[in-house]
GROMACS .gro file of C-alpha atoms in nm:
model
  317
    1UNK     CA    1  13.513  19.168  -0.949
    2UNK     CA    2  13.199  18.958  -0.913
    3UNK     CA    3  12.961  18.855  -1.183
    4UNK     CA    4  12.732  19.108  -1.340
    5UNK     CA    5  12.407  19.116  -1.136
    6UNK     CA    6  12.103  18.959  -1.299
    7UNK     CA    7  11.813  19.201  -1.286
    8UNK     CA    8  11.456  19.116  -1.205
    9UNK     CA    9  11.242  19.169  -1.514
   10UNK     CA   10  10.934  19.365  -1.402
   11UNK     CA   11  10.765  19.289  -1.733
   12UNK     CA   12  10.737  18.919  -1.654
   13UNK     CA   13  10.378  18.801  -1.678
   14UNK     CA   14  10.219  18.671  -1.360
   15UNK     CA   15   9.932  18.447  -1.452
   16UNK     CA   16   9.609  18.426  -1.261
   17UNK     CA   17   9.560  18.790  -1.168
   18UNK     CA   18   9.910  18.902  -1.068
   19UNK     CA   19  10.043  19.245  -0.988
   20UNK     CA   20   9.968  19.392  -1.330
   21UNK     CA   21   9.604  19.314  -1.271
   22UNK     CA   22   9.622  19.458  -0.920
   23UNK     CA   23   9.766  19.781  -1.054
   24UNK     CA   24   9.457  19.822  -1.271
   25UNK     CA   25   9.256  19.857  -0.949
   26UNK     CA   26   9.208  20.200  -0.780
   27UNK     CA   27   9.543  20.373  -0.829
   28UNK     CA   28   9.799  20.440  -0.561
   29UNK     CA   29   9.824  20.808  -0.472
   30UNK     CA   30  10.194  20.756  -0.416
   31UNK     CA   31  10.420  20.595  -0.676
   32UNK     CA   32  10.483  20.249  -0.822
   33UNK     CA   33  10.817  20.204  -0.997
   34UNK     CA   34  10.881  19.884  -1.196
   35UNK     CA   35  11.241  19.769  -1.164
   36UNK     CA   36  11.303  20.031  -0.897
   37UNK     CA   37  11.666  20.060  -0.789
   38UNK     CA   38  11.747  19.961  -0.432
   39UNK     CA   39  12.123  20.005  -0.469
   40UNK     CA   40  12.064  20.380  -0.496
   41UNK     CA   41  11.990  20.401  -0.124
   42UNK     CA   42  12.097  20.073   0.040
   43UNK     CA   43  12.406  20.153   0.248
   44UNK     CA   44  12.622  19.892   0.073
   45UNK     CA   45  12.519  20.042  -0.264
   46UNK     CA   46  12.493  19.693  -0.412
   47UNK     CA   47  12.225  19.452  -0.527
   48UNK     CA   48  11.955  19.414  -0.788
   49UNK     CA   49  11.630  19.611  -0.820
   50UNK     CA   50  11.288  19.558  -0.673
   51UNK     CA   51  11.042  19.407  -0.915
   52UNK     CA   52  10.811  19.685  -0.800
   53UNK     CA   53  10.918  19.968  -0.570
   54UNK     CA   54  10.615  20.126  -0.401
   55UNK     CA   55  10.602  20.458  -0.214
   56UNK     CA   56  10.251  20.507  -0.070
   57UNK     CA   57  10.091  20.846  -0.015
   58UNK     CA   58   9.957  20.773   0.334
   59UNK     CA   59   9.844  20.487   0.555
   60UNK     CA   60   9.501  20.453   0.390
   61UNK     CA   61   9.667  20.450   0.048
   62UNK     CA   62   9.904  20.171   0.153
   63UNK     CA   63   9.626  19.970   0.317
   64UNK     CA   64   9.405  19.982   0.005
   65UNK     CA   65   9.696  19.889  -0.218
   66UNK     CA   66   9.801  19.595   0.001
   67UNK     CA   67   9.442  19.470   0.021
   68UNK     CA   68   9.420  19.467  -0.361
   69UNK     CA   69   9.736  19.259  -0.410
   70UNK     CA   70   9.710  18.883  -0.463
   71UNK     CA   71   9.780  18.709  -0.129
   72UNK     CA   72  10.063  18.507  -0.286
   73UNK     CA   73  10.259  18.815  -0.389
   74UNK     CA   74  10.544  18.889  -0.145
   75UNK     CA   75  10.563  19.232   0.017
   76UNK     CA   76  10.879  19.357   0.187
   77UNK     CA   77  10.915  19.689   0.370
   78UNK     CA   78  11.258  19.855   0.341
   79UNK     CA   79  11.377  20.167   0.522
   80UNK     CA   80  11.715  20.322   0.450
   81UNK     CA   81  11.885  19.984   0.410
   82UNK     CA   82  12.137  20.042   0.688
   83UNK     CA   83  12.129  19.676   0.795
   84UNK     CA   84  12.052  19.502   0.468
   85UNK     CA   85  12.213  19.298   0.191
   86UNK     CA   86  12.007  19.304  -0.129
   87UNK     CA   87  12.116  19.010  -0.338
   88UNK     CA   88  12.232  19.071  -0.694
   89UNK     CA   89  11.934  18.903  -0.861
   90UNK     CA   90  11.695  19.160  -0.715
   91UNK     CA   91  11.381  19.130  -0.504
   92UNK     CA   92  11.069  18.968  -0.652
   93UNK     CA   93  10.732  19.113  -0.565
   94UNK     CA   94  10.666  19.446  -0.397
   95UNK     CA   95  10.914  19.646  -0.192
   96UNK     CA   96  10.747  19.918   0.015
   97UNK     CA   97  10.953  20.224   0.102
   98UNK     CA   98  10.776  20.481   0.315
   99UNK     CA   99  10.834  20.841   0.195
  100UNK     CA  100  10.900  21.151   0.407
  101UNK     CA  101  10.530  21.194   0.479
  102UNK     CA  102  10.570  20.898   0.717
  103UNK     CA  103  10.864  21.058   0.900
  104UNK     CA  104  10.675  21.298   1.129
  105UNK     CA  105  10.765  21.304   1.497
  106UNK     CA  106  10.544  21.455   1.771
  107UNK     CA  107  10.577  21.483   2.148
  108UNK     CA  108  10.271  21.379   2.349
  109UNK     CA  109  10.170  21.415   2.715
  110UNK     CA  110  10.314  21.166   2.961
  111UNK     CA  111  10.670  21.193   2.825
  112UNK     CA  112  10.582  21.007   2.509
  113UNK     CA  113  10.702  21.046   2.151
  114UNK     CA  114  10.498  20.934   1.848
  115UNK     CA  115  10.698  20.875   1.531
  116UNK     CA  116  10.621  20.770   1.177
  117UNK     CA  117  10.774  20.452   1.042
  118UNK     CA  118  11.011  20.644   0.814
  119UNK     CA  119  11.148  20.869   1.091
  120UNK     CA  120  11.517  20.823   1.166
  121UNK     CA  121  11.637  20.725   1.512
  122UNK     CA  122  11.836  21.046   1.553
  123UNK     CA  123  11.524  21.252   1.475
  124UNK     CA  124  11.324  21.076   1.747
  125UNK     CA  125  11.607  21.108   1.999
  126UNK     CA  126  11.648  21.478   1.920
  127UNK     CA  127  11.275  21.549   1.962
  128UNK     CA  128  11.281  21.371   2.297
  129UNK     CA  129  11.587  21.570   2.407
  130UNK     CA  130  11.427  21.902   2.315
  131UNK     CA  131  11.117  21.807   2.516
  132UNK     CA  132  11.315  21.696   2.821
  133UNK     CA  133  11.233  21.327   2.772
  134UNK     CA  134  11.508  21.088   2.879
  135UNK     CA  135  11.553  20.722   2.792
  136UNK     CA  136  11.551  20.751   2.414
  137UNK     CA  137  11.913  20.867   2.380
  138UNK     CA  138  12.030  20.530   2.247
  139UNK     CA  139  11.825  20.586   1.930
  140UNK     CA  140  12.099  20.836   1.837
  141UNK     CA  141  12.322  20.533   1.782
  142UNK     CA  142  12.078  20.348   1.552
  143UNK     CA  143  12.124  20.466   1.192
  144UNK     CA  144  11.792  20.334   1.065
  145UNK     CA  145  11.422  20.409   1.060
  146UNK     CA  146  11.161  20.360   1.330
  147UNK     CA  147  10.999  20.087   1.120
  148UNK     CA  148  11.321  19.890   1.101
  149UNK     CA  149  11.392  19.941   1.471
  150UNK     CA  150  11.048  19.811   1.566
  151UNK     CA  151  11.074  19.512   1.335
  152UNK     CA  152  11.416  19.390   1.453
  153UNK     CA  153  11.411  19.521   1.812
  154UNK     CA  154  11.712  19.733   1.727
  155UNK     CA  155  11.931  19.837   2.014
  156UNK     CA  156  12.255  20.002   2.117
  157UNK     CA  157  12.441  20.106   2.431
  158UNK     CA  158  12.256  19.869   2.661
  159UNK     CA  159  11.899  19.942   2.551
  160UNK     CA  160  11.660  19.792   2.294
  161UNK     CA  161  11.355  19.925   2.112
  162UNK     CA  162  11.137  19.693   2.319
  163UNK     CA  163  11.243  19.881   2.633
  164UNK     CA  164  11.071  20.202   2.520
  165UNK     CA  165  10.797  20.092   2.280
  166UNK     CA  166  10.436  20.127   2.396
  167UNK     CA  167  10.263  20.030   2.071
  168UNK     CA  168  10.312  20.011   1.696
  169UNK     CA  169  10.061  20.075   1.418
  170UNK     CA  170  10.089  19.825   1.133
  171UNK     CA  171   9.947  19.774   0.788
  172UNK     CA  172   9.925  19.397   0.764
  173UNK     CA  173   9.971  19.201   0.445
  174UNK     CA  174   9.595  19.176   0.388
  175UNK     CA  175   9.560  19.556   0.409
  176UNK     CA  176   9.414  19.570   0.757
  177UNK     CA  177   9.545  19.841   0.990
  178UNK     CA  178   9.608  19.736   1.350
  179UNK     CA  179   9.777  19.884   1.655
  180UNK     CA  180   9.972  19.627   1.852
  181UNK     CA  181  10.092  19.674   2.210
  182UNK     CA  182  10.462  19.605   2.254
  183UNK     CA  183  10.390  19.279   2.437
  184UNK     CA  184  10.223  19.136   2.126
  185UNK     CA  185  10.543  19.180   1.925
  186UNK     CA  186  10.711  18.899   2.120
  187UNK     CA  187  11.046  19.074   2.142
  188UNK     CA  188  11.370  18.884   2.193
  189UNK     CA  189  11.724  18.989   2.105
  190UNK     CA  190  11.712  19.148   1.757
  191UNK     CA  191  11.386  18.971   1.678
  192UNK     CA  192  11.011  19.035   1.680
  193UNK     CA  193  10.700  18.837   1.596
  194UNK     CA  194  10.595  19.094   1.336
  195UNK     CA  195  10.421  18.902   1.053
  196UNK     CA  196  10.579  18.876   0.710
  197UNK     CA  197  10.472  19.159   0.482
  198UNK     CA  198  10.356  19.386   0.765
  199UNK     CA  199  10.463  19.750   0.741
  200UNK     CA  200  10.523  19.958   1.054
  201UNK     CA  201  10.370  20.299   0.981
  202UNK     CA  202  10.388  20.449   1.330
  203UNK     CA  203  10.524  20.382   1.678
  204UNK     CA  204  10.466  20.531   2.023
  205UNK     CA  205  10.762  20.545   2.263
  206UNK     CA  206  10.778  20.624   2.635
  207UNK     CA  207  11.052  20.802   2.825
  208UNK     CA  208  11.100  20.968   3.162
  209UNK     CA  209  11.147  21.330   3.268
  210UNK     CA  210  11.499  21.456   3.210
  211UNK     CA  211  11.718  21.760   3.167
  212UNK     CA  212  11.769  21.852   2.799
  213UNK     CA  213  12.135  21.942   2.858
  214UNK     CA  214  12.208  21.608   3.026
  215UNK     CA  215  12.021  21.419   2.755
  216UNK     CA  216  12.208  21.609   2.486
  217UNK     CA  217  12.543  21.532   2.648
  218UNK     CA  218  12.464  21.162   2.646
  219UNK     CA  219  12.363  21.177   2.280
  220UNK     CA  220  12.689  21.357   2.201
  221UNK     CA  221  12.882  21.086   2.387
  222UNK     CA  222  12.708  20.816   2.185
  223UNK     CA  223  12.783  20.998   1.859
  224UNK     CA  224  13.150  21.042   1.949
  225UNK     CA  225  13.185  20.679   2.051
  226UNK     CA  226  13.032  20.560   1.726
  227UNK     CA  227  13.257  20.788   1.522
  228UNK     CA  228  13.565  20.660   1.704
  229UNK     CA  229  13.484  20.290   1.687
  230UNK     CA  230  13.276  20.227   1.373
  231UNK     CA  231  13.342  20.281   0.999
  232UNK     CA  232  13.056  20.526   0.960
  233UNK     CA  233  13.191  20.693   0.647
  234UNK     CA  234  13.216  20.371   0.449
  235UNK     CA  235  12.974  20.167   0.240
  236UNK     CA  236  12.867  19.925   0.510
  237UNK     CA  237  12.565  19.751   0.657
  238UNK     CA  238  12.609  19.808   1.027
  239UNK     CA  239  12.661  19.523   1.273
  240UNK     CA  240  12.686  19.205   1.067
  241UNK     CA  241  12.637  18.934   1.329
  242UNK     CA  242  12.443  18.907   1.652
  243UNK     CA  243  12.638  18.893   1.976
  244UNK     CA  244  12.623  18.531   2.099
  245UNK     CA  245  12.525  18.482   2.462
  246UNK     CA  246  12.820  18.584   2.678
  247UNK     CA  247  13.035  18.699   2.385
  248UNK     CA  248  13.098  18.995   2.156
  249UNK     CA  249  13.082  18.908   1.788
  250UNK     CA  250  13.367  19.145   1.698
  251UNK     CA  251  13.600  18.980   1.952
  252UNK     CA  252  13.527  18.632   1.815
  253UNK     CA  253  13.587  18.757   1.459
  254UNK     CA  254  13.912  18.925   1.559
  255UNK     CA  255  14.036  18.618   1.747
  256UNK     CA  256  13.967  18.405   1.438
  257UNK     CA  257  14.205  18.626   1.237
  258UNK     CA  258  13.938  18.788   1.020
  259UNK     CA  259  14.016  19.157   1.075
  260UNK     CA  260  14.086  19.307   0.730
  261UNK     CA  261  13.991  18.985   0.546
  262UNK     CA  262  13.882  19.046   0.187
  263UNK     CA  263  13.687  18.880  -0.090
  264UNK     CA  264  13.687  19.078  -0.411
  265UNK     CA  265  13.617  19.435  -0.305
  266UNK     CA  266  13.438  19.326   0.013
  267UNK     CA  267  13.634  19.361   0.336
  268UNK     CA  268  13.601  19.293   0.706
  269UNK     CA  269  13.651  19.637   0.858
  270UNK     CA  270  13.986  19.689   1.027
  271UNK     CA  271  13.827  19.953   1.251
  272UNK     CA  272  13.540  19.734   1.378
  273UNK     CA  273  13.548  19.377   1.256
  274UNK     CA  274  13.176  19.312   1.302
  275UNK     CA  275  13.126  19.547   1.005
  276UNK     CA  276  13.163  19.443   0.642
  277UNK     CA  277  13.259  19.704   0.383
  278UNK     CA  278  13.216  19.759   0.012
  279UNK     CA  279  13.550  19.912  -0.091
  280UNK     CA  280  13.407  20.018  -0.426
  281UNK     CA  281  13.309  19.744  -0.669
  282UNK     CA  282  13.197  19.459  -0.443
  283UNK     CA  283  12.881  19.272  -0.537
  284UNK     CA  284  12.629  19.157  -0.280
  285UNK     CA  285  12.750  18.804  -0.352
  286UNK     CA  286  13.104  18.909  -0.253
  287UNK     CA  287  12.978  19.062   0.072
  288UNK     CA  288  12.759  18.766   0.166
  289UNK     CA  289  13.031  18.514   0.079
  290UNK     CA  290  13.278  18.705   0.294
  291UNK     CA  291  13.031  18.695   0.581
  292UNK     CA  292  12.994  18.319   0.543
  293UNK     CA  293  13.373  18.280   0.541
  294UNK     CA  294  13.389  18.477   0.865
  295UNK     CA  295  13.124  18.250   1.018
  296UNK     CA  296  13.320  17.941   0.912
  297UNK     CA  297  13.646  18.072   1.056
  298UNK     CA  298  13.485  18.171   1.385
  299UNK     CA  299  13.320  17.830   1.411
  300UNK     CA  300  13.651  17.655   1.345
  301UNK     CA  301  13.838  17.872   1.595
  302UNK     CA  302  13.593  17.897   1.885
  303UNK     CA  303  13.319  17.644   1.817
  304UNK     CA  304  13.065  17.929   1.821
  305UNK     CA  305  12.829  17.972   1.527
  306UNK     CA  306  12.759  18.337   1.454
  307UNK     CA  307  12.407  18.432   1.346
  308UNK     CA  308  12.349  18.700   1.084
  309UNK     CA  309  12.207  19.024   1.218
  310UNK     CA  310  12.204  19.186   0.874
  311UNK     CA  311  11.893  19.085   0.682
  312UNK     CA  312  11.965  18.927   0.344
  313UNK     CA  313  11.687  18.959   0.088
  314UNK     CA  314  11.622  18.878  -0.276
  315UNK     CA  315  11.756  18.614  -0.513
  316UNK     CA  316  12.115  18.528  -0.591
  317UNK     CA  317  12.242  18.609  -0.938
   0.00000   0.00000   0.00000
C-alpha cells in the first residue's frame, strides 16, 4: 500500500486578501465546501481533497464568484473525473464542479444541439438521436461531460469534439462571460487553447439530418464495442496515453510487455492496456508511478515517448 495521503488544510491563512476574504463578498447561491472530497466521484476513487470545492447556482453566480477571487488564486474546473488523476496531497485553490442545473440539453433548428457544461456525452448523443440528428453518435463513447470534451477536444471512433462544435460559452478566470467560436479554441489532437481557469458552461454542436433508427444502431454498436474492449466496470481513468502519430498507444504498451503490470494495487489493464486500474487500495502516487514506468518501458522498447492523455492535478503527498 502507498503512503497515507496528505490532505490540503482549508484552514490555512492566505495573507493579503485570500479566499477567506473573497468568501466574505456577496455569497455564492450554490455551495462552497472547504476540504471537499474529490475521491468521492473521481473514477479512480483516489486522491486528496480540493482546498475549496465550489458548485455554483448558475452562470451569473459563477461569474460573480470568479470575479471576486484574487487573480493569483488557482481555479480548476472538474467534471466527473473520468480522465483525471488527483494527486494524494490534494488540489490547492478552488475546484469548480458544475451541478445538474448545468446539464440541460436542448435541440435547436438547423440540426443543432445546445448542451450545458455538466451534460454527459451519452445524454447529448441520445438527444440528437431522438431528434434525427446524425454525427454526434461518437459522444456515446465518451464517458465525460461536455465541459471536459470541449476542453480536451475529446474524441472516439474517428471523430473529435472539434468536428461538431460551433461555439462554447465560457466563464473566464476574471469572471467575464464570453462565447468563443470553435476556431478560436485552436484545436489539435486532445488539446485546446482554452485559458487556464476558464469554465465551459455551455456548448453548441452541429449535426446533419439522419434516421433515428440508424443513429441508434450506431450508438448501440459503439456501446457494445466499448463493453467488449475496455474495462468499463473497473476503477479507471479512461485512455491513459495519447496515440503517437502513426501508432496506437495500447499496441506499444503491449509490445513493451506492460500488459497486467502492477505497482501496489495499481495495474495496467489486461483487457485494454492503455487503461490503468485501481484494484482497490491504490494511491494516486501508485497509479502515476505505474504510468511513468509504462512510459519508460515503451521508450526503451520502441524509442517512442508516450504523452499523458489523463490530466494529473494537485500536489504529491
